[in-house]
PDB file of C-alpha atoms in Angstrom:
ATOM      1  CA  SER H   1     -31.077-131.067  85.303  1.00  0.00           C
ATOM      2  CA  VAL H   2     -29.714-134.370  83.711  1.00  0.00           C
ATOM      3  CA  LYS H   3     -31.836-136.401  81.288  1.00  0.00           C
ATOM      4  CA  SER H   4     -31.853-139.868  81.844  1.00  0.00           C
ATOM      5  CA  THR H   5     -30.590-141.554  78.784  1.00  0.00           C
ATOM      6  CA  GLN H   6     -33.370-144.558  79.358  1.00  0.00           C
ATOM      7  CA  THR H   7     -36.778-144.162  78.254  1.00  0.00           C
ATOM      8  CA  TYR H   8     -39.478-146.564  79.111  1.00  0.00           C
ATOM      9  CA  GLY H   9     -42.901-147.732  77.889  1.00  0.00           C
ATOM     10  CA  LYS H  10     -43.169-148.022  74.315  1.00  0.00           C
ATOM     11  CA  ASP H  11     -39.946-146.075  73.460  1.00  0.00           C
ATOM     12  CA  LEU H  12     -37.968-148.365  75.392  1.00  0.00           C
ATOM     13  CA  ILE H  13     -35.178-150.422  73.584  1.00  0.00           C
ATOM     14  CA  MET H  14     -33.408-152.413  75.808  1.00  0.00           C
ATOM     15  CA  GLN H  15     -32.282-155.843  74.038  1.00  0.00           C
ATOM     16  CA  PRO H  16     -30.712-158.573  76.275  1.00  0.00           C
ATOM     17  CA  LYS H  17     -28.173-160.911  75.715  1.00  0.00           C
ATOM     18  CA  PHE H  18     -28.091-164.065  77.009  1.00  0.00           C
ATOM     19  CA  VAL H  19     -25.658-166.200  78.613  1.00  0.00           C
ATOM     20  CA  THR H  20     -25.487-169.319  80.515  1.00  0.00           C
ATOM     21  CA  LYS H  21     -23.519-169.133  84.038  1.00  0.00           C
ATOM     22  CA  PRO H  22     -22.484-172.302  85.824  1.00  0.00           C
ATOM     23  CA  ALA H  23     -23.698-173.148  89.654  1.00  0.00           C
ATOM     24  CA  MET H  24     -22.381-171.005  92.411  1.00  0.00           C
ATOM     25  CA  THR H  25     -22.115-170.947  95.973  1.00  0.00           C
ATOM     26  CA  VAL H  26     -22.777-167.285  97.679  1.00  0.00           C
ATOM     27  CA  VAL H  27     -22.513-166.059 101.086  1.00  0.00           C
ATOM     28  CA  GLY H  28     -24.514-163.105 102.333  1.00  0.00           C
ATOM     29  CA  LEU H  29     -27.073-161.515 104.290  1.00  0.00           C
ATOM     30  CA  SER H  30     -30.681-161.910 103.701  1.00  0.00           C
ATOM     31  CA  TYR H  31     -34.140-160.195 103.976  1.00  0.00           C
ATOM     32  CA  VAL H  32     -37.829-161.949 103.420  1.00  0.00           C
ATOM     33  CA  GLY H  33     -39.887-159.550 102.783  1.00  0.00           C
ATOM     34  CA  LYS H  34     -41.482-157.301 100.291  1.00  0.00           C
ATOM     35  CA  ASN H  35     -39.614-154.101 100.180  1.00  0.00           C
ATOM     36  CA  GLU H  36     -42.079-152.054 101.327  1.00  0.00           C
ATOM     37  CA  SER H  37     -39.999-149.467 103.547  1.00  0.00           C
ATOM     38  CA  ASN H  38     -36.757-150.047 101.704  1.00  0.00           C
ATOM     39  CA  GLU H  39     -35.581-152.727 103.378  1.00  0.00           C
ATOM     40  CA  ILE H  40     -33.582-153.721 100.534  1.00  0.00           C
ATOM     41  CA  PRO H  41     -31.363-150.373 100.606  1.00  0.00           C
ATOM     42  CA  GLN H  42     -30.727-150.742 104.233  1.00  0.00           C
ATOM     43  CA  LEU H  43     -29.577-154.514 103.697  1.00  0.00           C
ATOM     44  CA  TRP H  44     -27.033-153.147 101.212  1.00  0.00           C
ATOM     45  CA  GLY H  45     -25.402-150.456 104.015  1.00  0.00           C
ATOM     46  CA  GLN H  46     -25.551-153.536 106.237  1.00  0.00           C
ATOM     47  CA  TRP H  47     -23.521-155.364 103.372  1.00  0.00           C
ATOM     48  CA  ASN H  48     -20.944-152.682 102.386  1.00  0.00           C
ATOM     49  CA  ALA H  49     -20.352-152.857 106.253  1.00  0.00           C
ATOM     50  CA  ARG H  50     -19.660-156.704 106.504  1.00  0.00           C
ATOM     51  CA  ALA H  51     -18.455-157.703 102.882  1.00  0.00           C
ATOM     52  CA  GLY H  52     -14.798-157.703 104.036  1.00  0.00           C
ATOM     53  CA  GLU H  53     -15.241-160.395 106.727  1.00  0.00           C
ATOM     54  CA  ILE H  54     -16.492-162.763 103.724  1.00  0.00           C
ATOM     55  CA  LYS H  55     -13.440-165.264 103.015  1.00  0.00           C
ATOM     56  CA  ASN H  56     -12.445-167.323  99.859  1.00  0.00           C
ATOM     57  CA  ARG H  57     -14.359-164.639  97.407  1.00  0.00           C
ATOM     58  CA  THR H  58     -13.796-165.299  93.679  1.00  0.00           C
ATOM     59  CA  GLY H  59     -13.758-161.256  92.986  1.00  0.00           C
ATOM     60  CA  TYR H  60     -15.336-157.960  93.791  1.00  0.00           C
ATOM     61  CA  CYS H  61     -18.822-158.793  91.984  1.00  0.00           C
ATOM     62  CA  ALA H  62     -21.390-158.348  94.529  1.00  0.00           C
ATOM     63  CA  TYR H  63     -25.271-159.891  93.715  1.00  0.00           C
ATOM     64  CA  GLY H  64     -28.482-159.072  94.597  1.00  0.00           C
ATOM     65  CA  ALA H  65     -30.302-162.380  94.469  1.00  0.00           C
ATOM     66  CA  CYS H  66     -33.650-162.742  94.091  1.00  0.00           C
ATOM     67  CA  PHE H  67     -34.988-165.974  95.500  1.00  0.00           C
ATOM     68  CA  ALA H  68     -39.054-167.605  95.376  1.00  0.00           C
ATOM     69  CA  ALA H  69     -40.148-166.973  99.047  1.00  0.00           C
ATOM     70  CA  PRO H  70     -39.419-169.381 101.618  1.00  0.00           C
ATOM     71  CA  GLU H  71     -42.115-171.778 102.441  1.00  0.00           C
ATOM     72  CA  ASN H  72     -42.988-169.997 105.680  1.00  0.00           C
ATOM     73  CA  ALA H  73     -43.097-166.230 103.649  1.00  0.00           C
ATOM     74  CA  GLY H  74     -46.596-164.137 103.766  1.00  0.00           C
ATOM     75  CA  GLU H  75     -48.226-163.618 100.473  1.00  0.00           C
ATOM     76  CA  GLY H  76     -46.201-161.455  98.304  1.00  0.00           C
ATOM     77  CA  GLU H  77     -43.011-161.967  99.739  1.00  0.00           C
ATOM     78  CA  PHE H  78     -39.539-162.829  98.224  1.00  0.00           C
ATOM     79  CA  GLU H  79     -35.865-163.454  99.730  1.00  0.00           C
ATOM     80  CA  TYR H  80     -33.343-161.087  98.560  1.00  0.00           C
ATOM     81  CA  MET H  81     -29.746-161.938  99.317  1.00  0.00           C
ATOM     82  CA  ALA H  82     -26.991-159.423  99.081  1.00  0.00           C
ATOM     83  CA  CYS H  83     -23.933-161.741  98.476  1.00  0.00           C
ATOM     84  CA  MET H  84     -20.449-162.413  96.940  1.00  0.00           C
ATOM     85  CA  GLU H  85     -19.659-165.710  95.147  1.00  0.00           C
ATOM     86  CA  VAL H  86     -17.348-167.866  97.020  1.00  0.00           C
ATOM     87  CA  THR H  87     -14.734-171.210  95.977  1.00  0.00           C
ATOM     88  CA  GLU H  88     -15.515-172.436  99.156  1.00  0.00           C
ATOM     89  CA  VAL H  89     -17.568-172.060 102.455  1.00  0.00           C
ATOM     90  CA  ALA H  90     -15.152-171.765 105.360  1.00  0.00           C
ATOM     91  CA  ASP H  91     -15.714-169.640 108.461  1.00  0.00           C
ATOM     92  CA  THR H  92     -18.968-168.055 107.342  1.00  0.00           C
ATOM     93  CA  PRO H  93     -19.534-164.843 109.419  1.00  0.00           C
ATOM     94  CA  ASP H  94     -21.687-164.124 112.185  1.00  0.00           C
ATOM     95  CA  GLY H  95     -25.376-163.803 110.641  1.00  0.00           C
ATOM     96  CA  MET H  96     -24.946-164.462 107.157  1.00  0.00           C
ATOM     97  CA  LEU H  97     -26.075-167.227 105.058  1.00  0.00           C
ATOM     98  CA  VAL H  98     -24.475-169.724 102.297  1.00  0.00           C
ATOM     99  CA  ARG H  99     -26.701-170.277  99.341  1.00  0.00           C
ATOM    100  CA  GLN H 100     -26.365-172.150  95.951  1.00  0.00           C
ATOM    101  CA  ILE H 101     -27.297-170.584  92.843  1.00  0.00           C
ATOM    102  CA  PRO H 102     -28.050-173.497  90.434  1.00  0.00           C
ATOM    103  CA  ALA H 103     -26.613-173.371  86.825  1.00  0.00           C
ATOM    104  CA  HIS H 104     -29.166-171.180  84.597  1.00  0.00           C
ATOM    105  CA  LYS H 105     -29.651-169.796  81.356  1.00  0.00           C
ATOM    106  CA  TYR H 106     -30.481-165.900  81.618  1.00  0.00           C
ATOM    107  CA  ALA H 107     -31.810-162.880  79.869  1.00  0.00           C
ATOM    108  CA  VAL H 108     -29.147-159.991  80.757  1.00  0.00           C
ATOM    109  CA  PHE H 109     -30.420-156.391  80.693  1.00  0.00           C
ATOM    110  CA  THR H 110     -28.046-153.625  81.508  1.00  0.00           C
ATOM    111  CA  HIS H 111     -29.996-150.769  84.109  1.00  0.00           C
ATOM    112  CA  LYS H 112     -28.156-147.295  83.401  1.00  0.00           C
ATOM    113  CA  GLY H 113     -28.497-144.434  85.931  1.00  0.00           C
ATOM    114  CA  LYS H 114     -29.374-144.100  89.433  1.00  0.00           C
ATOM    115  CA  LEU H 115     -31.217-147.022  91.336  1.00  0.00           C
ATOM    116  CA  HIS H 116     -34.750-144.636  92.016  1.00  0.00           C
ATOM    117  CA  ASN H 117     -35.905-145.589  88.364  1.00  0.00           C
ATOM    118  CA  LEU H 118     -34.788-149.446  89.085  1.00  0.00           C
ATOM    119  CA  PRO H 119     -38.623-150.456  89.667  1.00  0.00           C
ATOM    120  CA  GLU H 120     -39.599-149.263  85.774  1.00  0.00           C
ATOM    121  CA  THR H 121     -36.522-151.494  84.578  1.00  0.00           C
ATOM    122  CA  TYR H 122     -37.937-154.078  86.493  1.00  0.00           C
ATOM    123  CA  LYS H 123     -41.476-153.323  85.020  1.00  0.00           C
ATOM    124  CA  TYR H 124     -40.275-153.551  81.403  1.00  0.00           C
ATOM    125  CA  ILE H 125     -38.350-156.554  82.107  1.00  0.00           C
ATOM    126  CA  TYR H 126     -41.452-158.381  83.336  1.00  0.00           C
ATOM    127  CA  GLU H 127     -44.536-156.481  81.476  1.00  0.00           C
ATOM    128  CA  THR H 128     -43.067-155.164  78.126  1.00  0.00           C
ATOM    129  CA  TRP H 129     -40.232-157.364  77.017  1.00  0.00           C
ATOM    130  CA  LEU H 130     -40.975-160.947  78.546  1.00  0.00           C
ATOM    131  CA  PRO H 131     -44.732-161.153  76.854  1.00  0.00           C
ATOM    132  CA  GLN H 132     -43.131-160.172  73.769  1.00  0.00           C
ATOM    133  CA  SER H 133     -40.205-161.918  73.576  1.00  0.00           C
ATOM    134  CA  GLY H 134     -41.423-165.577  73.223  1.00  0.00           C
ATOM    135  CA  VAL H 135     -39.140-166.706  76.077  1.00  0.00           C
ATOM    136  CA  GLU H 136     -40.732-168.327  79.230  1.00  0.00           C
ATOM    137  CA  LEU H 137     -38.950-167.787  83.138  1.00  0.00           C
ATOM    138  CA  HIS H 138     -37.112-170.498  84.471  1.00  0.00           C
ATOM    139  CA  GLU H 139     -39.694-172.327  87.150  1.00  0.00           C
ATOM    140  CA  ASP H 140     -37.122-171.299  89.490  1.00  0.00           C
ATOM    141  CA  LYS H 141     -38.204-167.625  89.250  1.00  0.00           C
ATOM    142  CA  PHE H 142     -34.969-166.321  89.774  1.00  0.00           C
ATOM    143  CA  ASP H 143     -33.367-163.111  88.843  1.00  0.00           C
ATOM    144  CA  MET H 144     -30.036-161.279  90.473  1.00  0.00           C
ATOM    145  CA  GLU H 145     -28.135-158.099  90.157  1.00  0.00           C
ATOM    146  CA  LEU H 146     -24.657-158.015  89.296  1.00  0.00           C
ATOM    147  CA  TYR H 147     -22.638-155.171  90.746  1.00  0.00           C
ATOM    148  CA  ASP H 148     -19.326-154.941  89.500  1.00  0.00           C
ATOM    149  CA  GLU H 149     -16.803-151.811  88.231  1.00  0.00           C
ATOM    150  CA  ARG H 150     -19.449-150.336  86.103  1.00  0.00           C
ATOM    151  CA  PHE H 151     -21.701-149.607  89.504  1.00  0.00           C
ATOM    152  CA  ILE H 152     -21.113-146.195  90.909  1.00  0.00           C
ATOM    153  CA  VAL H 153     -23.499-145.485  93.861  1.00  0.00           C
ATOM    154  CA  ASP H 154     -25.855-142.230  93.299  1.00  0.00           C
ATOM    155  CA  ALA H 155     -24.132-141.900  89.643  1.00  0.00           C
ATOM    156  CA  ASP H 156     -26.100-141.047  86.702  1.00  0.00           C
ATOM    157  CA  GLU H 157     -23.368-142.975  84.622  1.00  0.00           C
ATOM    158  CA  ALA H 158     -23.494-145.893  86.917  1.00  0.00           C
ATOM    159  CA  GLU H 159     -24.242-149.617  85.051  1.00  0.00           C
ATOM    160  CA  PHE H 160     -25.456-153.149  86.518  1.00  0.00           C
ATOM    161  CA  ASP H 161     -26.592-156.291  85.164  1.00  0.00           C
ATOM    162  CA  ILE H 162     -29.989-157.788  85.792  1.00  0.00           C
ATOM    163  CA  LEU H 163     -29.570-161.522  85.310  1.00  0.00           C
ATOM    164  CA  VAL H 164     -33.218-163.279  84.401  1.00  0.00           C
ATOM    165  CA  ALA H 165     -33.112-166.940  84.449  1.00  0.00           C
ATOM    166  CA  ILE H 166     -35.135-168.806  81.479  1.00  0.00           C
ATOM    167  CA  LYS H 167     -35.696-171.705  80.123  1.00  0.00           C
ATOM    168  CA  GLU H 168     -33.407-173.213  77.806  1.00  0.00           C
TER     169      GLU H 168
END
């Protein structure tokens, strides 16, 4: 079997780069919950079937944007949106939402490999790197995944970025 290039715990060295991204408008499909029954992968399945309906895309990057829970959400729930950036909002496809993502400074981590160990990457970011870094999370509690041409579904060599909003 192929050994993952990433190790976790005390052996993991995953240093982020820091970038500032301007505000952007996104269009996509949203899910609110705790992802207890694989709802997010199902959302991506729906997204993949419908992404071509989005008008005025800025390119081919897809984002998995994770927002703090809406006010009517239950304990431990969050909103996850599979989306693309658009230059203008026009003809939003049925069932899709428009959201504004404010400008943020981000710590950017690259997840390498298949998606099954993604929870470990998030655990490392929030439970290992963040407490040791001296960096503070932005009060928006916002992060997003950026999927570009480096992402290949179910491939060991797949890569994508996780952008975590931080205080300036």
